[in-house]
CSV table of C-alpha atoms in Angstrom, one decimal:
chain,number,residue,atom,x,y,z
L,2,MET,CA,-13.5,-13.6,7.4
L,3,ALA,CA,-10.9,-11.3,8.6
L,4,SER,CA,-10.9,-8.2,10.7
L,5,THR,CA,-10.1,-4.6,9.8
L,6,ALA,CA,-6.7,-5.0,11.2
L,7,ASP,CA,-5.9,-7.0,8.0
L,8,ILE,CA,-6.8,-4.1,5.6
L,9,LYS,CA,-4.1,-2.9,3.4
L,10,ASN,CA,-3.7,-0.8,0.2
L,11,GLY,CA,-4.5,-3.0,-2.9
L,12,ALA,CA,-6.5,-5.6,-1.0
L,13,VAL,CA,-9.9,-6.4,-2.5
L,14,LEU,CA,-12.9,-6.6,-0.2
L,15,ASN,CA,-16.3,-8.3,-0.9
L,16,ILE,CA,-19.0,-5.9,0.1
L,17,ASP,CA,-22.6,-6.9,-0.6
L,18,GLY,CA,-21.5,-9.2,-3.5
L,19,GLN,CA,-19.5,-6.5,-5.2
L,20,LEU,CA,-15.6,-6.2,-5.3
L,21,TRP,CA,-14.0,-3.2,-3.9
L,22,SER,CA,-10.3,-2.4,-3.9
L,23,VAL,CA,-8.8,-0.5,-1.0
L,24,ILE,CA,-7.1,2.7,-2.3
L,25,GLU,CA,-6.1,4.0,1.1
L,26,PHE,CA,-6.9,3.4,4.7
L,27,GLN,CA,-6.4,4.9,8.1
L,28,HIS,CA,-6.6,3.5,11.5
L,29,VAL,CA,-8.1,6.3,13.7
L,30,LYS,CA,-7.9,6.0,17.6
L,31,PRO,CA,-9.6,9.1,19.0
L,32,GLY,CA,-9.2,10.2,22.7
L,33,LYS,CA,-12.9,9.6,23.3
L,34,GLY,CA,-14.8,6.5,22.0
L,35,GLY,CA,-13.7,3.4,20.3
L,36,ALA,CA,-11.1,3.1,17.4
L,37,PHE,CA,-12.2,2.8,13.8
L,38,VAL,CA,-10.8,2.3,10.4
L,39,ARG,CA,-11.5,4.9,7.6
L,40,THR,CA,-11.1,3.6,4.0
L,41,LYS,CA,-11.4,4.8,0.5
L,42,LEU,CA,-12.7,2.1,-1.8
L,43,LYS,CA,-12.8,1.7,-5.5
L,44,ASN,CA,-15.4,-0.5,-7.3
L,45,VAL,CA,-13.2,-3.1,-9.3
L,46,VAL,CA,-15.8,-3.3,-12.2
L,47,THR,CA,-17.3,0.1,-12.4
L,48,GLY,CA,-14.4,2.4,-11.1
L,49,LYS,CA,-16.8,4.2,-8.7
L,50,THR,CA,-14.9,5.6,-5.5
L,51,VAL,CA,-16.5,5.6,-2.0
L,52,ASP,CA,-15.5,6.4,1.4
L,53,LYS,CA,-16.5,3.7,4.1
L,54,THR,CA,-15.8,3.5,7.9
L,55,TYR,CA,-15.5,0.4,9.9
L,56,ASN,CA,-15.5,0.1,13.8
L,57,ALA,CA,-12.0,-1.5,14.8
L,58,GLY,CA,-12.2,-5.3,14.8
L,59,ALA,CA,-15.1,-5.4,12.6
L,60,LYS,CA,-15.3,-8.6,10.2
L,61,VAL,CA,-14.6,-7.8,6.5
L,62,GLU,CA,-14.6,-10.4,3.7
L,63,PHE,CA,-11.4,-10.4,1.6
L,64,GLU,CA,-11.4,-11.7,-2.0
L,65,ASN,CA,-8.5,-13.3,-3.8
L,66,VAL,CA,-7.5,-11.3,-7.0
L,67,ASP,CA,-4.7,-12.8,-9.1
L,68,ARG,CA,-2.9,-10.3,-11.3
L,69,ARG,CA,-1.1,-12.1,-14.1
L,70,ASP,CA,0.9,-11.0,-17.1
L,71,TYR,CA,-0.6,-11.7,-20.5
L,72,THR,CA,0.3,-11.1,-24.1
L,73,TYR,CA,-2.4,-9.4,-26.2
L,74,LEU,CA,-2.8,-11.5,-29.3
L,75,TYR,CA,-5.8,-10.2,-31.4
L,76,ASN,CA,-9.4,-9.1,-31.4
L,77,ASP,CA,-11.7,-11.8,-32.6
L,78,GLY,CA,-14.9,-9.7,-32.9
L,79,ASP,CA,-16.5,-11.2,-29.7
L,80,GLY,CA,-13.7,-10.1,-27.4
L,81,PHE,CA,-9.9,-9.7,-27.1
L,82,VAL,CA,-7.7,-12.8,-26.9
L,83,PHE,CA,-4.8,-12.9,-24.5
L,84,MET,CA,-2.2,-15.4,-23.9
L,85,ASP,CA,-0.8,-16.2,-20.4
L,86,GLN,CA,2.9,-15.6,-20.4
L,87,SER,CA,3.6,-18.3,-17.9
L,88,ASP,CA,1.7,-21.4,-19.3
L,89,TYR,CA,0.7,-20.1,-22.7
L,90,ASP,CA,-3.1,-20.7,-22.1
L,91,GLN,CA,-5.3,-18.3,-24.1
L,92,ILE,CA,-8.3,-16.5,-22.7
L,93,THR,CA,-10.9,-14.4,-24.4
L,94,VAL,CA,-11.9,-11.2,-22.5
L,95,PRO,CA,-15.1,-9.5,-23.4
L,96,ALA,CA,-14.9,-5.9,-24.8
L,97,SER,CA,-17.0,-4.6,-21.9
L,98,ILE,CA,-14.2,-5.5,-19.4
L,99,VAL,CA,-11.4,-4.3,-21.7
L,100,GLY,CA,-13.1,-0.9,-22.1
L,101,ASP,CA,-11.0,2.1,-23.0
L,102,ALA,CA,-7.8,0.0,-22.8
L,103,ALA,CA,-8.5,-1.2,-26.3
L,104,ASN,CA,-7.5,2.2,-27.6
L,105,PHE,CA,-3.9,1.7,-26.5
L,106,MET,CA,-3.4,-2.1,-27.1
L,107,LEU,CA,-1.0,-3.4,-29.8
L,108,GLU,CA,-0.7,-7.0,-30.8
L,109,ASN,CA,2.1,-8.7,-28.8
L,110,GLN,CA,2.1,-6.1,-26.1
L,111,SER,CA,2.4,-7.2,-22.4
L,112,ILE,CA,-0.6,-6.4,-20.2
L,113,THR,CA,-1.7,-7.3,-16.8
L,114,ILE,CA,-5.2,-8.7,-16.2
L,115,ALA,CA,-6.7,-9.2,-12.8
L,116,MET,CA,-8.6,-12.5,-12.3
L,117,ASN,CA,-11.1,-13.6,-9.6
L,118,ASN,CA,-12.2,-17.2,-9.5
L,119,GLY,CA,-11.3,-17.6,-13.2
L,120,ASN,CA,-13.2,-14.4,-14.2
L,121,PRO,CA,-11.4,-11.6,-15.6
L,122,LEU,CA,-12.1,-8.4,-13.8
L,123,TYR,CA,-10.1,-5.7,-15.4
L,124,VAL,CA,-7.2,-5.0,-17.7
L,125,GLU,CA,-4.1,-3.0,-16.5
L,126,LEU,CA,-2.0,-1.3,-19.1
L,127,PRO,CA,1.6,0.3,-18.5
L,128,ALA,CA,1.3,3.9,-17.6
L,129,SER,CA,2.3,4.9,-21.3
L,130,VAL,CA,2.7,3.2,-24.6
L,131,VAL,CA,4.5,4.1,-27.8
L,132,LEU,CA,2.2,4.4,-30.8
L,133,GLU,CA,2.8,5.5,-34.5
L,134,ILE,CA,0.6,8.4,-35.9
L,135,THR,CA,-1.0,6.9,-39.0
L,136,TYR,CA,-2.7,10.0,-40.2
L,137,THR,CA,-2.5,13.8,-39.3
L,138,GLU,CA,-3.1,16.9,-41.4
L,139,PRO,CA,0.3,18.5,-42.4
L,140,GLY,CA,1.4,21.3,-40.4
L,141,LEU,CA,1.4,24.7,-42.5
L,142,GLN,CA,4.6,26.9,-42.6
L,143,GLY,CA,4.4,29.2,-39.7
L,144,ASP,CA,2.5,26.6,-37.6
L,145,ARG,CA,5.6,25.9,-35.4
L,146,SER,CA,4.5,28.0,-32.6
L,147,THR,CA,4.2,26.4,-29.2
L,148,GLY,CA,0.8,25.6,-27.8
L,149,GLY,CA,-1.1,24.8,-30.9
L,150,THR,CA,-2.4,21.2,-31.4
L,151,LYS,CA,-4.2,19.2,-34.0
L,152,PRO,CA,-5.9,15.8,-34.1
L,153,ALA,CA,-3.9,12.8,-35.1
L,154,THR,CA,-5.0,9.2,-35.5
L,155,VAL,CA,-2.6,6.6,-34.0
L,156,GLU,CA,-2.2,3.0,-35.3
L,157,THR,CA,-5.0,1.5,-32.9
L,158,GLY,CA,-7.6,3.9,-34.6
L,159,TYR,CA,-7.7,6.1,-31.5
L,160,GLU,CA,-7.5,10.0,-32.1
L,161,ILE,CA,-5.4,12.2,-29.9
L,162,GLN,CA,-4.3,15.8,-29.9
L,163,VAL,CA,-0.6,16.4,-31.0
L,164,PRO,CA,1.4,19.5,-31.5
L,165,LEU,CA,1.3,21.1,-35.0
L,166,PHE,CA,4.8,20.1,-36.0
L,167,LEU,CA,4.3,16.3,-35.8
L,168,GLU,CA,3.7,14.3,-39.1
L,169,THR,CA,2.2,11.0,-40.3
L,170,GLY,CA,4.8,8.1,-39.3
L,171,THR,CA,6.1,9.8,-36.1
L,172,LYS,CA,6.1,7.6,-33.0
L,173,VAL,CA,4.6,9.3,-29.9
L,174,LYS,CA,4.3,8.4,-26.3
L,175,VAL,CA,0.7,8.4,-25.0
L,176,ASP,CA,-0.6,8.3,-21.4
L,177,THR,CA,-2.9,5.4,-21.2
L,178,ARG,CA,-5.0,6.8,-18.4
L,179,THR,CA,-5.9,9.9,-20.1
L,180,GLY,CA,-5.1,9.6,-23.8
L,181,ASP,CA,-2.7,12.8,-23.6
L,182,TYR,CA,0.2,13.1,-25.9
L,183,LEU,CA,3.4,12.9,-23.6
L,184,GLY,CA,6.2,13.4,-26.3
L,185,ARG,CA,7.9,12.3,-29.5
L,186,VAL,CA,9.8,9.1,-29.4
L,187,ASN,CA,13.1,8.9,-31.5
L,188,ASP,CA,14.1,5.5,-32.9
């Protein structure tokens, strides 16, 4: 057990058996009354965000979360297989934990996985990835104006909105957090 003085951004707390990551914290020392710590916590599994206040010096339970770099190998039907880049051990992560990240993962891509007591908690992708458009309707002559978009399927099978002038085979940069088109990538 540690106290509220040890809270830092990124620390993971165990509250009622659930893991919560500290997004931000603030030590408050009012002119009247005792000091306290105001925190913003994000549930590691569900992503839910809550505000929680602790009295200064209150006991909190920290959890050890190990973030390691893995290489995505393949999807075996039951889950996604990753290889640890340091010792080459392979682990299978269930699709429920990978979640929407599967829309942006390519084989042999480097990915960070957060582990707690040997159990994968979540998958962290880079902020953006480069994907190739495998199918999109051709743009019509005169469709070169700014602002128009059309659906395009990328090599992972995910569909994004792209400008009208892009064609099949074009490589694009995609935001992994929102799925938004960020720009064209020239080879």
